[in-house]
Amino acid sequence: GDSVTQMEGPVTLSEEAFLTINCTYTATGYPSLFWYVQYPGEGLQLLLKATKADDKGSNKGFEATYRKETTSFHLEKGSVQVSDSAVYFCALNDPQKLTFGTGTRLTIIP
Amino acid sequence: GAGVSQSPSNKVTEKGKDVELRCDPISGHTALYWYRQSLGQGLEFLIYFQGNSAPDKSGLPSDRFSAERTGGSVSTLTIQRTQQEDSAVYLCASRLGRGAVTEAFFGQGTRLTVV
């Protein structure tokens, strides 16, 4: 079945550091890929998505590129802020069931 | 409605009691999902509805768990004879249509505590 493997957390970085959260997937079809974010005390919300190979999703300074050859969708940000502290979930949709990774807790220190 | 609505937001129940959790999806969204999020854990898939039918029930942890959806809208997740390990946040999400490209919108969840 479909699966998503995420970088184990927690991750702690200093403000303005470069962030990478790794995500790889296994799917039989041609999934769409998503990153969801859960800020403290809030519900899950979509951060960005990519619907086909080589697409790049971006939002709030975060980026992720759909790499079919490596079955990856790594999340990156060039300079993190304290307000980016949250739990990040990688997910795939192929084509109906939405499968999530285990989540990565990110803490940014001023 | 404006978003996915779940009720109650919090539920404390005694072990062995039955509970019902409700999800009211975004109007027009045909796909509906239930997930469970235990403390410090990821999202555990429970069940998926397309319209009123449930093509994927593979995530229900035991026969104490059941879910239904009527009128292609509101869904109810029922847990019978609750156990302490059922304590978690139960999340509902809805999505427009069958296509893979559409995003899911989540409710705020129901925090269930079994004492």
PDB file of C-alpha atoms in Angstrom:
ATOM      1  CA  GLY A   1       0.000   0.000   0.000  1.00  0.00           C
ATOM      2  CA  ASP A   2       0.892   3.664  -0.152  1.00  0.00           C
ATOM      3  CA  SER A   3       3.193   5.022   2.516  1.00  0.00           C
ATOM      4  CA  VAL A   4       5.038   8.181   3.511  1.00  0.00           C
ATOM      5  CA  THR A   5       8.299   8.235   5.437  1.00  0.00           C
ATOM      6  CA  GLN A   6       9.316  11.417   7.165  1.00  0.00           C
ATOM      7  CA  MET A   7      12.447  12.583   8.850  1.00  0.00           C
ATOM      8  CA  GLU A   8      12.335  11.752  12.529  1.00  0.00           C
ATOM      9  CA  GLY A   9      12.023  14.649  14.892  1.00  0.00           C
ATOM     10  CA  PRO A  10      12.175  16.687  16.885  1.00  0.00           C
ATOM     11  CA  VAL A  11      14.234  19.254  15.013  1.00  0.00           C
ATOM     12  CA  THR A  12      15.594  22.305  16.803  1.00  0.00           C
ATOM     13  CA  LEU A  13      17.192  25.166  14.877  1.00  0.00           C
ATOM     14  CA  SER A  14      18.293  28.704  15.542  1.00  0.00           C
ATOM     15  CA  GLU A  15      16.459  31.567  13.898  1.00  0.00           C
ATOM     16  CA  GLU A  16      17.620  32.267  10.319  1.00  0.00           C
ATOM     17  CA  ALA A  17      19.011  28.755   9.898  1.00  0.00           C
ATOM     18  CA  PHE A  18      18.367  26.684   6.764  1.00  0.00           C
ATOM     19  CA  LEU A  19      15.711  24.000   7.128  1.00  0.00           C
ATOM     20  CA  THR A  20      15.279  20.673   5.378  1.00  0.00           C
ATOM     21  CA  ILE A  21      12.697  18.092   6.412  1.00  0.00           C
ATOM     22  CA  ASN A  22      13.006  14.917   4.370  1.00  0.00           C
ATOM     23  CA  CYS A  23      10.007  13.075   2.975  1.00  0.00           C
ATOM     24  CA  THR A  24       9.952  10.010   0.739  1.00  0.00           C
ATOM     25  CA  TYR A  25       6.958   8.068  -0.461  1.00  0.00           C
ATOM     26  CA  THR A  26       5.808   4.777  -1.913  1.00  0.00           C
ATOM     27  CA  ALA A  27       2.813   4.748  -4.206  1.00  0.00           C
ATOM     28  CA  THR A  28       1.535   2.570  -7.020  1.00  0.00           C
ATOM     29  CA  GLY A  29       0.037   5.381  -9.078  1.00  0.00           C
ATOM     30  CA  TYR A  30       0.743   9.043  -9.661  1.00  0.00           C
ATOM     31  CA  PRO A  31      -0.004  10.757  -6.385  1.00  0.00           C
ATOM     32  CA  SER A  32      -0.286  14.393  -5.517  1.00  0.00           C
ATOM     33  CA  LEU A  33       2.007  15.387  -2.668  1.00  0.00           C
ATOM     34  CA  PHE A  34       1.305  17.765   0.186  1.00  0.00           C
ATOM     35  CA  TRP A  35       2.891  19.358   3.207  1.00  0.00           C
ATOM     36  CA  TYR A  36       0.515  20.172   6.049  1.00  0.00           C
ATOM     37  CA  VAL A  37       1.426  22.196   9.137  1.00  0.00           C
ATOM     38  CA  GLN A  38      -0.039  22.165  12.632  1.00  0.00           C
ATOM     39  CA  TYR A  39       0.814  25.250  14.676  1.00  0.00           C
ATOM     40  CA  PRO A  40       0.532  24.995  18.472  1.00  0.00           C
ATOM     41  CA  GLY A  41      -3.098  24.814  19.527  1.00  0.00           C
ATOM     42  CA  GLU A  42      -4.383  24.914  15.954  1.00  0.00           C
ATOM     43  CA  GLY A  43      -5.740  22.454  13.420  1.00  0.00           C
ATOM     44  CA  LEU A  44      -3.922  21.057  10.418  1.00  0.00           C
ATOM     45  CA  GLN A  45      -3.696  23.327   7.429  1.00  0.00           C
ATOM     46  CA  LEU A  46      -2.234  22.969   3.983  1.00  0.00           C
ATOM     47  CA  LEU A  47       1.210  24.532   3.595  1.00  0.00           C
ATOM     48  CA  LEU A  48       1.947  23.634  -0.032  1.00  0.00           C
ATOM     49  CA  LYS A  49       1.316  21.002  -2.667  1.00  0.00           C
ATOM     50  CA  ALA A  50       2.594  19.598  -5.964  1.00  0.00           C
ATOM     51  CA  THR A  51       0.457  17.573  -8.318  1.00  0.00           C
ATOM     52  CA  LYS A  52       2.929  16.113 -10.821  1.00  0.00           C
ATOM     53  CA  ALA A  53       6.578  15.298 -11.245  1.00  0.00           C
ATOM     54  CA  ASP A  54       8.999  18.237 -11.204  1.00  0.00           C
ATOM     55  CA  ASP A  55       6.342  20.611  -9.856  1.00  0.00           C
ATOM     56  CA  LYS A  56       7.508  22.911  -7.080  1.00  0.00           C
ATOM     57  CA  GLY A  57       5.083  23.918  -4.380  1.00  0.00           C
ATOM     58  CA  SER A  58       5.808  27.050  -2.374  1.00  0.00           C
ATOM     59  CA  ASN A  59       4.232  29.120   0.378  1.00  0.00           C
ATOM     60  CA  LYS A  60       5.419  31.354   3.239  1.00  0.00           C
ATOM     61  CA  GLY A  61       9.029  30.930   2.119  1.00  0.00           C
ATOM     62  CA  PHE A  62       8.798  27.139   2.183  1.00  0.00           C
ATOM     63  CA  GLU A  63       9.422  25.083  -0.949  1.00  0.00           C
ATOM     64  CA  ALA A  64       9.219  21.426  -1.953  1.00  0.00           C
ATOM     65  CA  THR A  65       9.856  19.811  -5.340  1.00  0.00           C
ATOM     66  CA  TYR A  66       8.116  16.630  -6.480  1.00  0.00           C
ATOM     67  CA  ARG A  67      10.948  14.270  -7.473  1.00  0.00           C
ATOM     68  CA  LYS A  68       9.601  11.149  -9.095  1.00  0.00           C
ATOM     69  CA  GLU A  69      13.019   9.626  -9.721  1.00  0.00           C
ATOM     70  CA  THR A  70      13.868   9.670  -6.024  1.00  0.00           C
ATOM     71  CA  THR A  71      10.222   9.458  -4.818  1.00  0.00           C
ATOM     72  CA  SER A  72      10.864  12.441  -2.579  1.00  0.00           C
ATOM     73  CA  PHE A  73       9.206  15.702  -1.580  1.00  0.00           C
ATOM     74  CA  HIS A  74      11.617  17.375   0.827  1.00  0.00           C
ATOM     75  CA  LEU A  75      10.535  20.574   2.560  1.00  0.00           C
ATOM     76  CA  GLU A  76      13.027  23.464   2.607  1.00  0.00           C
ATOM     77  CA  LYS A  77      13.204  27.017   3.871  1.00  0.00           C
ATOM     78  CA  GLY A  78      16.187  29.283   3.561  1.00  0.00           C
ATOM     79  CA  SER A  79      15.791  31.238   6.787  1.00  0.00           C
ATOM     80  CA  VAL A  80      13.439  30.013   9.498  1.00  0.00           C
ATOM     81  CA  GLN A  81      11.655  32.186  12.030  1.00  0.00           C
ATOM     82  CA  VAL A  82      10.397  31.526  15.523  1.00  0.00           C
ATOM     83  CA  SER A  83       6.864  31.594  14.111  1.00  0.00           C
ATOM     84  CA  ASP A  84       7.673  28.519  11.983  1.00  0.00           C
ATOM     85  CA  SER A  85       7.710  26.365  15.117  1.00  0.00           C
ATOM     86  CA  ALA A  86       5.076  23.706  14.450  1.00  0.00           C
ATOM     87  CA  VAL A  87       4.571  20.079  13.475  1.00  0.00           C
ATOM     88  CA  TYR A  88       4.962  19.387   9.757  1.00  0.00           C
ATOM     89  CA  PHE A  89       3.292  16.469   7.981  1.00  0.00           C
ATOM     90  CA  CYS A  90       4.082  15.131   4.538  1.00  0.00           C
ATOM     91  CA  ALA A  91       1.152  13.467   2.765  1.00  0.00           C
ATOM     92  CA  LEU A  92       0.178  11.838  -0.501  1.00  0.00           C
ATOM     93  CA  ASN A  93      -3.127  11.411  -2.251  1.00  0.00           C
ATOM     94  CA  ASP A  94      -3.422   8.528  -4.688  1.00  0.00           C
ATOM     95  CA  PRO A  95      -6.097   9.174  -5.776  1.00  0.00           C
ATOM     96  CA  GLN A  96      -8.594   9.102  -2.935  1.00  0.00           C
ATOM     97  CA  LYS A  97      -6.982   7.969   0.260  1.00  0.00           C
ATOM     98  CA  LEU A  98      -4.874  10.615   1.961  1.00  0.00           C
ATOM     99  CA  THR A  99      -1.841   9.043   3.622  1.00  0.00           C
ATOM    100  CA  PHE A 100       0.269  11.011   6.131  1.00  0.00           C
ATOM    101  CA  GLY A 101       3.743  10.672   7.488  1.00  0.00           C
ATOM    102  CA  THR A 102       4.333  10.600  11.227  1.00  0.00           C
ATOM    103  CA  GLY A 103       5.056  14.322  11.452  1.00  0.00           C
ATOM    104  CA  THR A 104       8.171  16.272  12.355  1.00  0.00           C
ATOM    105  CA  ARG A 105       8.143  18.689  15.271  1.00  0.00           C
ATOM    106  CA  LEU A 106      10.170  21.810  14.513  1.00  0.00           C
ATOM    107  CA  THR A 107      11.274  24.251  17.201  1.00  0.00           C
ATOM    108  CA  ILE A 108      13.028  27.495  16.302  1.00  0.00           C
ATOM    109  CA  ILE A 109      15.107  29.187  18.990  1.00  0.00           C
ATOM    110  CA  PRO A 110      15.552  32.978  18.905  1.00  0.00           C
TER     111      PRO A 110
ATOM    112  CA  GLY B   1     -20.485  26.067   6.495  1.00  0.00           C
ATOM    113  CA  ALA B   2     -17.248  27.971   6.297  1.00  0.00           C
ATOM    114  CA  GLY B   3     -15.116  25.086   7.440  1.00  0.00           C
ATOM    115  CA  VAL B   4     -15.161  21.557   8.774  1.00  0.00           C
ATOM    116  CA  SER B   5     -16.973  21.501  12.085  1.00  0.00           C
ATOM    117  CA  GLN B   6     -16.480  18.823  14.711  1.00  0.00           C
ATOM    118  CA  SER B   7     -18.371  18.277  17.925  1.00  0.00           C
ATOM    119  CA  PRO B   8     -17.882  18.015  20.755  1.00  0.00           C
ATOM    120  CA  SER B   9     -14.507  19.722  20.966  1.00  0.00           C
ATOM    121  CA  ASN B  10     -13.751  17.827  24.164  1.00  0.00           C
ATOM    122  CA  LYS B  11     -15.228  14.654  25.578  1.00  0.00           C
ATOM    123  CA  VAL B  12     -14.404  12.916  28.825  1.00  0.00           C
ATOM    124  CA  THR B  13     -16.006   9.521  29.246  1.00  0.00           C
ATOM    125  CA  GLU B  14     -15.779   6.599  31.591  1.00  0.00           C
ATOM    126  CA  LYS B  15     -14.198   3.388  30.434  1.00  0.00           C
ATOM    127  CA  GLY B  16     -16.799   1.072  28.957  1.00  0.00           C
ATOM    128  CA  LYS B  17     -19.168   3.807  27.815  1.00  0.00           C
ATOM    129  CA  ASP B  18     -20.071   4.466  24.178  1.00  0.00           C
ATOM    130  CA  VAL B  19     -19.259   7.793  22.514  1.00  0.00           C
ATOM    131  CA  GLU B  20     -20.342   9.479  19.300  1.00  0.00           C
ATOM    132  CA  LEU B  21     -18.215  12.035  17.529  1.00  0.00           C
ATOM    133  CA  ARG B  22     -19.701  14.238  14.851  1.00  0.00           C
ATOM    134  CA  CYS B  23     -18.212  15.798  11.747  1.00  0.00           C
ATOM    135  CA  ASP B  24     -19.937  18.360   9.548  1.00  0.00           C
ATOM    136  CA  PRO B  25     -17.870  18.769   6.370  1.00  0.00           C
ATOM    137  CA  ILE B  26     -17.627  21.716   4.051  1.00  0.00           C
ATOM    138  CA  SER B  27     -20.744  21.943   1.919  1.00  0.00           C
ATOM    139  CA  GLY B  28     -20.308  20.148  -1.389  1.00  0.00           C
ATOM    140  CA  HIS B  29     -17.292  18.120  -0.326  1.00  0.00           C
ATOM    141  CA  THR B  30     -17.935  14.523  -1.266  1.00  0.00           C
ATOM    142  CA  ALA B  31     -14.864  12.956   0.348  1.00  0.00           C
ATOM    143  CA  LEU B  32     -14.633  12.714   4.127  1.00  0.00           C
ATOM    144  CA  TYR B  33     -11.855  11.250   6.276  1.00  0.00           C
ATOM    145  CA  TRP B  34     -11.445  10.327   9.918  1.00  0.00           C
ATOM    146  CA  TYR B  35      -8.010  10.227  11.541  1.00  0.00           C
ATOM    147  CA  ARG B  36      -6.756   9.709  15.053  1.00  0.00           C
ATOM    148  CA  GLN B  37      -3.847  11.607  16.554  1.00  0.00           C
ATOM    149  CA  SER B  38      -2.465  10.288  19.793  1.00  0.00           C
ATOM    150  CA  LEU B  39      -0.261  12.456  22.005  1.00  0.00           C
ATOM    151  CA  GLY B  40       3.036  13.041  20.256  1.00  0.00           C
ATOM    152  CA  GLN B  41       2.112  10.709  17.417  1.00  0.00           C
ATOM    153  CA  GLY B  42       1.299  11.152  13.761  1.00  0.00           C
ATOM    154  CA  LEU B  43      -2.010  10.822  12.010  1.00  0.00           C
ATOM    155  CA  GLU B  44      -3.544   7.376  12.041  1.00  0.00           C
ATOM    156  CA  PHE B  45      -6.023   6.817   9.199  1.00  0.00           C
ATOM    157  CA  LEU B  46      -9.342   5.365  10.348  1.00  0.00           C
ATOM    158  CA  ILE B  47     -11.886   5.502   7.534  1.00  0.00           C
ATOM    159  CA  TYR B  48     -12.677   7.267   4.276  1.00  0.00           C
ATOM    160  CA  PHE B  49     -16.072   8.073   2.755  1.00  0.00           C
ATOM    161  CA  GLN B  50     -16.901   8.975  -0.802  1.00  0.00           C
ATOM    162  CA  GLY B  51     -20.472  10.195  -0.646  1.00  0.00           C
ATOM    163  CA  ASN B  52     -22.284   7.853   1.726  1.00  0.00           C
ATOM    164  CA  SER B  53     -20.181   4.801   0.988  1.00  0.00           C
ATOM    165  CA  ALA B  54     -16.963   3.837   2.725  1.00  0.00           C
ATOM    166  CA  PRO B  55     -14.604   2.277   0.193  1.00  0.00           C
ATOM    167  CA  ASP B  56     -11.815   2.126   2.747  1.00  0.00           C
ATOM    168  CA  LYS B  57     -12.425   1.048   6.334  1.00  0.00           C
ATOM    169  CA  SER B  58      -9.020  -0.495   6.708  1.00  0.00           C
ATOM    170  CA  GLY B  59      -7.890   1.796   9.490  1.00  0.00           C
ATOM    171  CA  LEU B  60     -10.595   1.078  12.035  1.00  0.00           C
ATOM    172  CA  PRO B  61      -8.643  -0.397  14.974  1.00  0.00           C
ATOM    173  CA  SER B  62     -11.286  -2.847  16.139  1.00  0.00           C
ATOM    174  CA  ASP B  63     -14.944  -3.777  15.768  1.00  0.00           C
ATOM    175  CA  ARG B  64     -15.708  -1.325  18.591  1.00  0.00           C
ATOM    176  CA  PHE B  65     -15.214   1.441  16.048  1.00  0.00           C
ATOM    177  CA  SER B  66     -17.811   2.247  13.399  1.00  0.00           C
ATOM    178  CA  ALA B  67     -18.707   5.220  11.265  1.00  0.00           C
ATOM    179  CA  GLU B  68     -21.515   6.279   9.041  1.00  0.00           C
ATOM    180  CA  ARG B  69     -22.324   9.129   6.769  1.00  0.00           C
ATOM    181  CA  THR B  70     -25.817  10.106   5.764  1.00  0.00           C
ATOM    182  CA  GLY B  71     -27.021  12.341   2.969  1.00  0.00           C
ATOM    183  CA  GLY B  72     -23.463  12.683   1.745  1.00  0.00           C
ATOM    184  CA  SER B  73     -22.844  15.198   4.496  1.00  0.00           C
ATOM    185  CA  VAL B  74     -22.584  14.725   8.252  1.00  0.00           C
ATOM    186  CA  SER B  75     -20.587  11.785   9.549  1.00  0.00           C
ATOM    187  CA  THR B  76     -20.619  10.132  12.952  1.00  0.00           C
ATOM    188  CA  LEU B  77     -17.788   8.074  14.403  1.00  0.00           C
ATOM    189  CA  THR B  78     -18.960   5.755  17.163  1.00  0.00           C
ATOM    190  CA  ILE B  79     -16.704   4.050  19.659  1.00  0.00           C
ATOM    191  CA  GLN B  80     -18.361   1.363  21.753  1.00  0.00           C
ATOM    192  CA  ARG B  81     -17.139   0.190  25.149  1.00  0.00           C
ATOM    193  CA  THR B  82     -14.374   2.785  25.219  1.00  0.00           C
ATOM    194  CA  GLN B  83     -10.943   1.853  26.523  1.00  0.00           C
ATOM    195  CA  GLN B  84      -8.190   4.083  27.869  1.00  0.00           C
ATOM    196  CA  GLU B  85      -6.103   3.495  24.749  1.00  0.00           C
ATOM    197  CA  ASP B  86      -8.864   5.168  22.744  1.00  0.00           C
ATOM    198  CA  SER B  87      -7.866   8.507  24.292  1.00  0.00           C
ATOM    199  CA  ALA B  88      -6.691  10.725  21.450  1.00  0.00           C
ATOM    200  CA  VAL B  89      -7.679  13.627  19.249  1.00  0.00           C
ATOM    201  CA  TYR B  90     -10.050  12.511  16.506  1.00  0.00           C
ATOM    202  CA  LEU B  91      -9.730  14.584  13.356  1.00  0.00           C
ATOM    203  CA  CYS B  92     -12.123  14.869  10.475  1.00  0.00           C
ATOM    204  CA  ALA B  93     -11.248  16.221   7.043  1.00  0.00           C
ATOM    205  CA  SER B  94     -13.213  16.802   3.878  1.00  0.00           C
ATOM    206  CA  ARG B  95     -12.205  17.212   0.298  1.00  0.00           C
ATOM    207  CA  LEU B  96     -13.892  18.227  -2.918  1.00  0.00           C
ATOM    208  CA  GLY B  97     -14.395  15.402  -5.381  1.00  0.00           C
ATOM    209  CA  ARG B  98     -12.386  12.337  -6.262  1.00  0.00           C
ATOM    210  CA  GLY B  99      -9.418  14.004  -7.854  1.00  0.00           C
ATOM    211  CA  ALA B 100      -6.001  13.596  -6.361  1.00  0.00           C
ATOM    212  CA  VAL B 101      -5.077  17.250  -6.681  1.00  0.00           C
ATOM    213  CA  THR B 102      -7.524  18.769  -4.252  1.00  0.00           C
ATOM    214  CA  GLU B 103      -6.464  19.530  -0.700  1.00  0.00           C
ATOM    215  CA  ALA B 104      -8.176  18.266   2.418  1.00  0.00           C
ATOM    216  CA  PHE B 105      -9.557  20.689   4.984  1.00  0.00           C
ATOM    217  CA  PHE B 106      -9.413  19.655   8.609  1.00  0.00           C
ATOM    218  CA  GLY B 107     -11.642  20.347  11.553  1.00  0.00           C
ATOM    219  CA  GLN B 108     -10.294  21.339  14.954  1.00  0.00           C
ATOM    220  CA  GLY B 109     -10.755  17.828  16.246  1.00  0.00           C
ATOM    221  CA  THR B 110     -12.452  16.173  19.186  1.00  0.00           C
ATOM    222  CA  ARG B 111     -10.215  15.476  22.156  1.00  0.00           C
ATOM    223  CA  LEU B 112     -11.425  12.236  23.725  1.00  0.00           C
ATOM    224  CA  THR B 113     -10.290  11.279  27.200  1.00  0.00           C
ATOM    225  CA  VAL B 114     -11.283   7.912  28.604  1.00  0.00           C
ATOM    226  CA  VAL B 115     -10.955   7.718  32.380  1.00  0.00           C
TER     227      VAL B 115
END
